[in-house]
Short mmCIF file of C-alpha atoms in Angstrom, two decimals:
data_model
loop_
_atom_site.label_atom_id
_atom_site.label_comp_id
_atom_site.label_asym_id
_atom_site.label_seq_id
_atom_site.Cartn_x
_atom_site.Cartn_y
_atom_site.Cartn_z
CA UNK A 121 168.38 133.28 101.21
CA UNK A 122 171.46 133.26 98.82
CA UNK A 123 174.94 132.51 100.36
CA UNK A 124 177.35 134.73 98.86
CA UNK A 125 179.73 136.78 101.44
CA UNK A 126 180.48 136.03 104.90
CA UNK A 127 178.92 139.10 106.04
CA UNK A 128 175.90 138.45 104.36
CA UNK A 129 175.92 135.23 105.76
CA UNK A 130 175.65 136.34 109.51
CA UNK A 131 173.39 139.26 108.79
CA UNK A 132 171.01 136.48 107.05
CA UNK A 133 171.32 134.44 109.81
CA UNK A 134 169.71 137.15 111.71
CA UNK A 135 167.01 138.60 109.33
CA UNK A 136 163.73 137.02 109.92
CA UNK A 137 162.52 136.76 106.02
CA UNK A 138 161.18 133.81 104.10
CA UNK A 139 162.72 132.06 101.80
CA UNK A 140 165.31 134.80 100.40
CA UNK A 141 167.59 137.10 101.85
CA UNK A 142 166.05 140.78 103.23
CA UNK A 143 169.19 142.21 103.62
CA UNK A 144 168.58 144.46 100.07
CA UNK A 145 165.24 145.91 101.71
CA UNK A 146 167.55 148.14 104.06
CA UNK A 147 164.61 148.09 106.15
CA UNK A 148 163.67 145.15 108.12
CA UNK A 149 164.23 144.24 111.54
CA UNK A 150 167.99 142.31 111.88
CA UNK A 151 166.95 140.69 115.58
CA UNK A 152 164.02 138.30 115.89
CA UNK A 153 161.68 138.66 119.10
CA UNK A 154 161.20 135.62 121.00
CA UNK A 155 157.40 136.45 121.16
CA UNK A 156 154.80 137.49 118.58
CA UNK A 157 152.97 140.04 120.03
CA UNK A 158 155.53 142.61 119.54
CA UNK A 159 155.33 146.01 119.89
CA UNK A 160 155.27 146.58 115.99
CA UNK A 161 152.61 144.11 115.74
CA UNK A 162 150.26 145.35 117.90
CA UNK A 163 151.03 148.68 116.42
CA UNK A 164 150.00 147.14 113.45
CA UNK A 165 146.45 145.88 114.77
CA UNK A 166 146.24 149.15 116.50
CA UNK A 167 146.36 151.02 112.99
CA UNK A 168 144.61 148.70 110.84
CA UNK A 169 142.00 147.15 113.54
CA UNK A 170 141.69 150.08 115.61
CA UNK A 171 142.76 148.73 118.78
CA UNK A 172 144.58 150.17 121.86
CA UNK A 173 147.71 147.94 122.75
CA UNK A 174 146.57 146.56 125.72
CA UNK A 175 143.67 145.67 123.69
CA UNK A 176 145.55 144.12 121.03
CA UNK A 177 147.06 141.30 123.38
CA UNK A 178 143.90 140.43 124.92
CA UNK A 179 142.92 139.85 121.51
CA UNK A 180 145.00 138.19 120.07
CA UNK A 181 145.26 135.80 123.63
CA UNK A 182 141.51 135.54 123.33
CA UNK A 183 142.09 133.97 119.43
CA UNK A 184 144.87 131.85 120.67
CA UNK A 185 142.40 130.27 123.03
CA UNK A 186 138.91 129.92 120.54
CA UNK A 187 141.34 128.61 117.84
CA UNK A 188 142.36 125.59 120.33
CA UNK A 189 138.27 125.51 121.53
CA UNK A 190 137.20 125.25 118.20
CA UNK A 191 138.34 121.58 116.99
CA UNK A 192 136.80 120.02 120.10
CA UNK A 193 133.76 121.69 120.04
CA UNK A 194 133.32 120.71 116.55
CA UNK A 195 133.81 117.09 117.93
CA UNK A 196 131.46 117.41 120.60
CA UNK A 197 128.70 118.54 118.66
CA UNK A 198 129.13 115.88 115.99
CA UNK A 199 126.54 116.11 113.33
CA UNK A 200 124.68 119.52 114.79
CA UNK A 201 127.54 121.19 114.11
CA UNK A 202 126.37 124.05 112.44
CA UNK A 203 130.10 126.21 112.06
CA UNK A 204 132.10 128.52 114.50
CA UNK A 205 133.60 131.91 114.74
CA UNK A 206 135.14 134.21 116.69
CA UNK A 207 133.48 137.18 118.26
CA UNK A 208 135.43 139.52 119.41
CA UNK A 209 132.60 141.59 121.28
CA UNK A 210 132.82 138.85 123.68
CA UNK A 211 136.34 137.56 123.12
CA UNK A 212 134.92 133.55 122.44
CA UNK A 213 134.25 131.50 120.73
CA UNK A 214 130.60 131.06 119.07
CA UNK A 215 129.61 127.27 117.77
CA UNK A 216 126.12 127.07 115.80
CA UNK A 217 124.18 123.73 116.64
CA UNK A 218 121.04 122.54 115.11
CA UNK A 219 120.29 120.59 118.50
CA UNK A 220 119.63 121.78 122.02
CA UNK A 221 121.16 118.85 123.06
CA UNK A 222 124.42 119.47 121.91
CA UNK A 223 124.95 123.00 124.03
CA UNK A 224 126.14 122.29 127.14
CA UNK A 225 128.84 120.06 126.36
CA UNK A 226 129.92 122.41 123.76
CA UNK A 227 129.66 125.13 126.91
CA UNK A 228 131.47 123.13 129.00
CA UNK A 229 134.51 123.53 126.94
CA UNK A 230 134.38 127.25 126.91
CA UNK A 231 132.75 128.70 123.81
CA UNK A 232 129.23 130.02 123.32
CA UNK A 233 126.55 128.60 121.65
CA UNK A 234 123.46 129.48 118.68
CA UNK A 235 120.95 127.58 117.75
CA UNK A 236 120.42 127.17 114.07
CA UNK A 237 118.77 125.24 111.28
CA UNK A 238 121.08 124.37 109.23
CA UNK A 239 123.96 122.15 109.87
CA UNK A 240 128.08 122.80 108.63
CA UNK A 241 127.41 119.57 106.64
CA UNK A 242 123.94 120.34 104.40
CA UNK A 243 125.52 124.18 104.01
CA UNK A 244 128.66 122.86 102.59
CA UNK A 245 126.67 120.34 100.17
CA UNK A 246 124.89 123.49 98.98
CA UNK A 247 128.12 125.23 98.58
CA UNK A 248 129.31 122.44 96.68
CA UNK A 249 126.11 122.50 94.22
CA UNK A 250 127.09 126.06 93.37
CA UNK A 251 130.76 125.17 92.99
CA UNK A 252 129.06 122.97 89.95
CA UNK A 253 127.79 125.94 88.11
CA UNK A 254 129.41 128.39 85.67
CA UNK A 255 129.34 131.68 86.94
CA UNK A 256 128.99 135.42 85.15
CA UNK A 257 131.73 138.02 86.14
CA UNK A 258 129.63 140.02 88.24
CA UNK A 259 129.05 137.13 90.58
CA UNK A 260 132.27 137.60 92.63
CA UNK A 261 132.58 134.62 95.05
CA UNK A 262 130.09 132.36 97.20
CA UNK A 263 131.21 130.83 100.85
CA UNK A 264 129.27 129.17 103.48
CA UNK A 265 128.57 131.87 106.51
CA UNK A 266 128.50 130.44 110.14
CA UNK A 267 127.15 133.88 111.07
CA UNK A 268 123.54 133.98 108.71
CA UNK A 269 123.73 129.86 108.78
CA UNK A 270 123.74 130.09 104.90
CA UNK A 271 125.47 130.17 101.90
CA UNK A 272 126.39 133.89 100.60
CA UNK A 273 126.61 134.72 97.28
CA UNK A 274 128.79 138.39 97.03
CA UNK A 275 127.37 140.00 93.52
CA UNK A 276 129.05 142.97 92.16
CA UNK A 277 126.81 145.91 92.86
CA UNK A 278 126.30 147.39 89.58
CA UNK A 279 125.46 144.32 88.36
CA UNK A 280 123.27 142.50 90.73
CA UNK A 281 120.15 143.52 88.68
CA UNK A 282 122.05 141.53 85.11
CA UNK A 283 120.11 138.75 83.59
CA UNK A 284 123.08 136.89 83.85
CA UNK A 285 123.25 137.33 87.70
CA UNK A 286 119.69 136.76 88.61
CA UNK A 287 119.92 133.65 87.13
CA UNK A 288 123.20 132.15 88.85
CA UNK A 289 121.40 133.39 92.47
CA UNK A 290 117.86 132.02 91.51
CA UNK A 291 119.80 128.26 90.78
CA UNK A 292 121.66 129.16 93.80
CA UNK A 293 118.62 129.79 95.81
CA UNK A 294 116.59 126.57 94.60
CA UNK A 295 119.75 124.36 95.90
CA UNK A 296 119.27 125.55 99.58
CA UNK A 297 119.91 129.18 101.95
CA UNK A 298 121.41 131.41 100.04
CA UNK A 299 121.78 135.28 101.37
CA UNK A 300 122.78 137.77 98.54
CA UNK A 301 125.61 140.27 99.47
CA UNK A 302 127.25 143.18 97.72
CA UNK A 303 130.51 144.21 96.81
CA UNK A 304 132.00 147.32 95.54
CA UNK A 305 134.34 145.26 92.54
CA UNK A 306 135.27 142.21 90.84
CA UNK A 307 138.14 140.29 92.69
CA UNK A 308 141.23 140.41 90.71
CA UNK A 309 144.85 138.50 91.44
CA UNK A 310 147.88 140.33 92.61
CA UNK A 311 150.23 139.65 90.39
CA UNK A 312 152.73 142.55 89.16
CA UNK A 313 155.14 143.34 86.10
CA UNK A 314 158.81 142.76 86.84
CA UNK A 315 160.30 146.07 89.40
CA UNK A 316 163.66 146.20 91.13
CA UNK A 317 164.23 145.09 94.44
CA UNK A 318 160.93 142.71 94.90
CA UNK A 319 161.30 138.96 96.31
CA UNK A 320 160.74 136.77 93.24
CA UNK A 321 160.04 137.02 89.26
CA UNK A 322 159.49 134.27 86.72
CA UNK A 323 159.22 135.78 83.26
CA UNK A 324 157.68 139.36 83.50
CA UNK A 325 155.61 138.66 87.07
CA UNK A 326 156.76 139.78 90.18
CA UNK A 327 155.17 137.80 93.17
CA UNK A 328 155.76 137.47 97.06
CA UNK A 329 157.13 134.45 99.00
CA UNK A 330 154.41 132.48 101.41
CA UNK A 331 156.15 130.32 103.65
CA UNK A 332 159.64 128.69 103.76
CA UNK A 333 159.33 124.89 103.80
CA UNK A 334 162.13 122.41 103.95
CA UNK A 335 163.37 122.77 100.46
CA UNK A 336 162.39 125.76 99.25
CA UNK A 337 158.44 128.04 99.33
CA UNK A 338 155.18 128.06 98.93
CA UNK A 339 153.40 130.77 97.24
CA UNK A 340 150.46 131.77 94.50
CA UNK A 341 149.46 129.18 92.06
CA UNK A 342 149.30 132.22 89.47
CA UNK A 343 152.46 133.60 89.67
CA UNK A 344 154.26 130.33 87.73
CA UNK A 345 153.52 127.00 85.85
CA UNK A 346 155.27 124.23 86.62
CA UNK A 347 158.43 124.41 85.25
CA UNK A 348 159.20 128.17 85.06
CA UNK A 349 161.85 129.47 86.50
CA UNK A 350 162.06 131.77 89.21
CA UNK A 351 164.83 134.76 89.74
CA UNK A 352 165.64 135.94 93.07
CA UNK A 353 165.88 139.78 94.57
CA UNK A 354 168.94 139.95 92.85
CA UNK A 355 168.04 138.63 89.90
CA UNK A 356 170.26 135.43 90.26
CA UNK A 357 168.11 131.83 89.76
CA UNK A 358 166.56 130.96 92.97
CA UNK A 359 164.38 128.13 91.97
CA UNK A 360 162.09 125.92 90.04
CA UNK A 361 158.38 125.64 90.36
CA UNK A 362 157.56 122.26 91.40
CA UNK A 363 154.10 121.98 91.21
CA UNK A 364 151.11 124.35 90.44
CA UNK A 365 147.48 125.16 90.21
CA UNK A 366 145.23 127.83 88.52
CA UNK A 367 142.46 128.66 88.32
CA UNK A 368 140.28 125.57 90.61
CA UNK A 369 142.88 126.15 93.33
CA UNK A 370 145.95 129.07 93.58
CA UNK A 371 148.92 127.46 95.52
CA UNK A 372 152.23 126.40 93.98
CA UNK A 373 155.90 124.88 95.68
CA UNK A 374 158.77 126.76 94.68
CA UNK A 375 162.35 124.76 95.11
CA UNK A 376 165.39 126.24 95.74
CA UNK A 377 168.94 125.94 94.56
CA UNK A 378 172.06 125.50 96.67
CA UNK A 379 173.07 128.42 97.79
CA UNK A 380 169.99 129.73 99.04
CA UNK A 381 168.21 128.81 102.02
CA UNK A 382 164.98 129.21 104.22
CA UNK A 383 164.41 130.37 107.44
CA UNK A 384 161.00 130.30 109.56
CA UNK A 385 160.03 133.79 109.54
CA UNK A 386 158.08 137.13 107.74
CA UNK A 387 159.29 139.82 106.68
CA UNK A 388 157.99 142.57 108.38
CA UNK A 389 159.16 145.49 106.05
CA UNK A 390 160.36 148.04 108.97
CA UNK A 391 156.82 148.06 109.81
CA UNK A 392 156.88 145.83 112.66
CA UNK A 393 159.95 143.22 113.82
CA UNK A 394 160.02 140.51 111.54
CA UNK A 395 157.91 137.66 112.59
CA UNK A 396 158.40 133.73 113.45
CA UNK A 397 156.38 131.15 112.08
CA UNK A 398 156.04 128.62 114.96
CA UNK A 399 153.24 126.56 113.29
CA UNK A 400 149.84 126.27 111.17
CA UNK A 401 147.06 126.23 113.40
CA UNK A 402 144.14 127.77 111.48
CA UNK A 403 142.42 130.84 113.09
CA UNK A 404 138.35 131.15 112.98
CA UNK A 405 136.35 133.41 111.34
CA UNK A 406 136.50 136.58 113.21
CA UNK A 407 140.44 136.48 114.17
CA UNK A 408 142.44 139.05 113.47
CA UNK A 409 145.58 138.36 111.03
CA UNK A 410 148.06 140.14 109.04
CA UNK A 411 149.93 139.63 105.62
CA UNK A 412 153.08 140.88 104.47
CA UNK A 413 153.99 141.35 100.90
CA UNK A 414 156.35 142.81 98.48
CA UNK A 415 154.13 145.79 97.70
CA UNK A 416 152.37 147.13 100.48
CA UNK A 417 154.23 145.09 103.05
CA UNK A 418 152.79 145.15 106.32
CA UNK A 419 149.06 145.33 106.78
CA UNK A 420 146.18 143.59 109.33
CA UNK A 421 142.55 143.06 109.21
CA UNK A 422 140.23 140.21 110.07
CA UNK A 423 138.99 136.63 108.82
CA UNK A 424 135.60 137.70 107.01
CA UNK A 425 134.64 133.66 105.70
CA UNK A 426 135.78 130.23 104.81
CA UNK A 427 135.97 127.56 101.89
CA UNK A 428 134.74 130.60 100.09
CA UNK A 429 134.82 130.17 95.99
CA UNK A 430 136.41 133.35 94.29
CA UNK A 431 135.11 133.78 90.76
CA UNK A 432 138.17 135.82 89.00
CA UNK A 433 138.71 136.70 85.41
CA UNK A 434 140.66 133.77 84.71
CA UNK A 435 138.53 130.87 86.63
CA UNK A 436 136.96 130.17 89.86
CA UNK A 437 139.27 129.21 92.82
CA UNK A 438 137.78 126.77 95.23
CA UNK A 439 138.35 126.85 99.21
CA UNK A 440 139.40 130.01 99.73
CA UNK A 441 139.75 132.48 102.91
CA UNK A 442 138.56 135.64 102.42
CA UNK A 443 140.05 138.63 104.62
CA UNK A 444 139.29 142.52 105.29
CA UNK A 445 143.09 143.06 104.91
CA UNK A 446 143.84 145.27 101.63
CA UNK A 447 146.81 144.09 99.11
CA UNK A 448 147.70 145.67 96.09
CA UNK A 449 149.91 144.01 92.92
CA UNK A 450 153.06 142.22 93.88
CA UNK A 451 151.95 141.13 96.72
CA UNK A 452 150.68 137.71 95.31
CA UNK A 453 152.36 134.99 97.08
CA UNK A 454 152.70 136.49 100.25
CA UNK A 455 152.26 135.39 103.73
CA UNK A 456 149.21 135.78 106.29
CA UNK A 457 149.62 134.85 109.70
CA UNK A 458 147.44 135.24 112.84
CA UNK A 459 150.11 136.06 115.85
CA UNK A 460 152.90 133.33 114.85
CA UNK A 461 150.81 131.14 113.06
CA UNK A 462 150.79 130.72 109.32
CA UNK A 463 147.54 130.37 107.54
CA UNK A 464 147.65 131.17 103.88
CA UNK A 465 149.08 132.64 100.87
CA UNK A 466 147.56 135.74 99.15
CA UNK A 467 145.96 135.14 95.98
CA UNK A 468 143.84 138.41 95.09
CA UNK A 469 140.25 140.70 96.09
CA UNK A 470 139.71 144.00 95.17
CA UNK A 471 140.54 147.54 96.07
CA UNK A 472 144.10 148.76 97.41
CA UNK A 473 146.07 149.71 100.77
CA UNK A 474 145.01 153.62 100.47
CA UNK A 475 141.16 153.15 100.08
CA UNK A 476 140.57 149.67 101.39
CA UNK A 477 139.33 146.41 99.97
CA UNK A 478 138.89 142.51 100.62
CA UNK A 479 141.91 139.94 100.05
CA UNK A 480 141.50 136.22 99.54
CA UNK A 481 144.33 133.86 100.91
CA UNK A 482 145.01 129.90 99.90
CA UNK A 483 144.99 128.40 103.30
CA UNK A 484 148.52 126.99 104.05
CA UNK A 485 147.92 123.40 105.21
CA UNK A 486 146.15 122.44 102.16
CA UNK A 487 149.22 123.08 100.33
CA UNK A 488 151.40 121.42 102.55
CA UNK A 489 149.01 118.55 102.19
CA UNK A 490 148.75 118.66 98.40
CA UNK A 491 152.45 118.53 97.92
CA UNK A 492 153.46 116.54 100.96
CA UNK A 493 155.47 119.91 102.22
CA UNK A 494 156.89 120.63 105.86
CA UNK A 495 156.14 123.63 107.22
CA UNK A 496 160.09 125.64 108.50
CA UNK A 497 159.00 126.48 111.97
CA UNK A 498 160.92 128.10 114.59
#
């Protein structure tokens, strides 16, 4: 947020936003709820996830509770750990083992249990074979999936048949379990040309604020070098990028002038109450979560994979979340959270918010890691 009249000064000190002031939206929220499952949110998940609202809290209770299972059952299976997720069906959550042995103290601790044959550790080192090969542009990511116990290769439809193709999932296949999916397009990053009224720009991009942390943001690796500097809403200098990376990863740390400030919050956009961030406890695969962004602002969907590598245009980005949540350009940079937890910013995927699509996130603590970042948490 910029300081710069009293009366914006206590409105701001209202506004739930990140990183920069909201008050020029003329549309978000002004009081902050003291919990996240608001009525606007679940509106939200009832819209985008089809959900009732009564079935909306159970759910996102339900997450709450696998995401806290999930680190201790990972523990207690130990090397037959074969990856988790969250099925909502059942509202737990599942942990794959590769030994019998392992269940019931992985029951005990209240999530279900599949037996597999591969274990987290030899699908990751065949994900990380992959990771070592160039791939053609209609190979559109690869990720290891808990779910089929093997490493999925997404191909662009039209061009699953391509020389180029067949060969990138034939070395794929010789290097361990590899399923072949489909998807309808190539992933793309969400990164816009400069429009009024939008977050942030550096040079002719328009992007969206992640997270506040002490000291200024975190957002999309893409959006800004190192270096560049970065304009606020109003078009006054906000910042400096810090640090950067694109393509091999897509996070960067934005850092702020005086004058502005950051807050622990998202901007909800009118859609829903603007929400606190009240920490970074990663969600499984099968949770629901939402992003906001300067675009399409306000939109939910589910966690679809993990560590997934995206292969766009420019490079391929490593680690990545992917999401059934749709984005369109702009909203680069944004935030997703699951209830008031922060998990990533959005770096790109395919299709749009009015016929669907797939959206990748850089998961949040890696960034705070990489630059040595504390989260602003309410």
């Amino acid at each position: 947020m910029k300081h710069t009249t009293p009366l914006r000064a206590a409105v701001a000190a209202l506004l739930l936003t990140v990183g920069l002031g909201a008050a020029h939206t003329g549309v978000a929220s002004a009081v902050p709820l003291p919990e996240p499952a608001s009525a606007g949110l679940l509106d939200a998940m009832r819209r985008d996830l089809g959900l009732t609202a009564s079935q909306a809290e159970e759910r996102l209770s339900a997450e709450k509770a696998a995401a806290a299972v999930e680190k201790a059952a990972r523990q207690a299976a130990g090397g037959a750990y074969g990856g988790s997720w969250y099925e909502p069906s059942t509202g737990r959550l599942v942990v794959a083992v590769t030994d019998r042995a392992e269940e019931s103290e992985v029951r005990a601790l209240g999530a279900d249990t599949r037996l597999v044959r591969h274990s987290a550790t030899a699908l990751d080192r065949a994900k990380a074979r992959l990771d070592t090969l160039p791939a053609p542009t209609g190979v559109a990511g690869w990720h290891v999936d808990p779910r089929t116990n093997s490493v999925v290769v997404t191909v662009v439809r039209t061009e699953r048949e391509a020389p180029a193709v067949r060969a990138f999932v034939d070395q794929a296949r010789a290097g361990g379990p590899v399923t072949v999916a489909e998807t309808a397009q190539a992933p793309r990053t969400y990164a816009a040309g400069t429009v009024g009224g939008d977050p942030y720009y550096t040079g002719n991009v328009r992007c969206s604020i992640g997270f506040s942390v002490y000291g200024g943001f975190v957002t999309a690796g893409h959006c800004g070098q190192a270096g560049a500097a970065v304009r606020g809403w109003d078009g006054s200098a906000m910042g400096t990028f810090q640090g950067s990376s694109f393509p091999g990863n897509d996070y960067a740390y934005v850092g702020i002038h005086s004058g502005w400030w950051t807050v622990p919050v998202v901007l909800g956009w009118g859609t829903i109450p603007d929400q606190l961030v009240r920490g970074s406890a990663e969600a499984p695969v099968g949770a629901s979560i939402c992003r906001s962004g300067s675009t399409t602002h306000w939109h939910c969907g589910t966690v679809l994979a993990k560590n997934e590598t995206v292969n766009y245009s420019q490079g391929a980005v490593h680690q990545m979340t992917k999401t059934s949540v749709c984005a369109e350009g702009g909203d680069s940079g944004g935030s997703f959270l699951s209830g008031d937890q922060a998990q990533g910013v959005t770096s790109g995927g395919w299709g749009n918010c009015s016929s669907g699509g797939q959206t990748w996130f850089q998961p949040i603590n890696e960034i705070l890691g990489r630059y040595g970042l504390t989260l602003h948490t309410a």
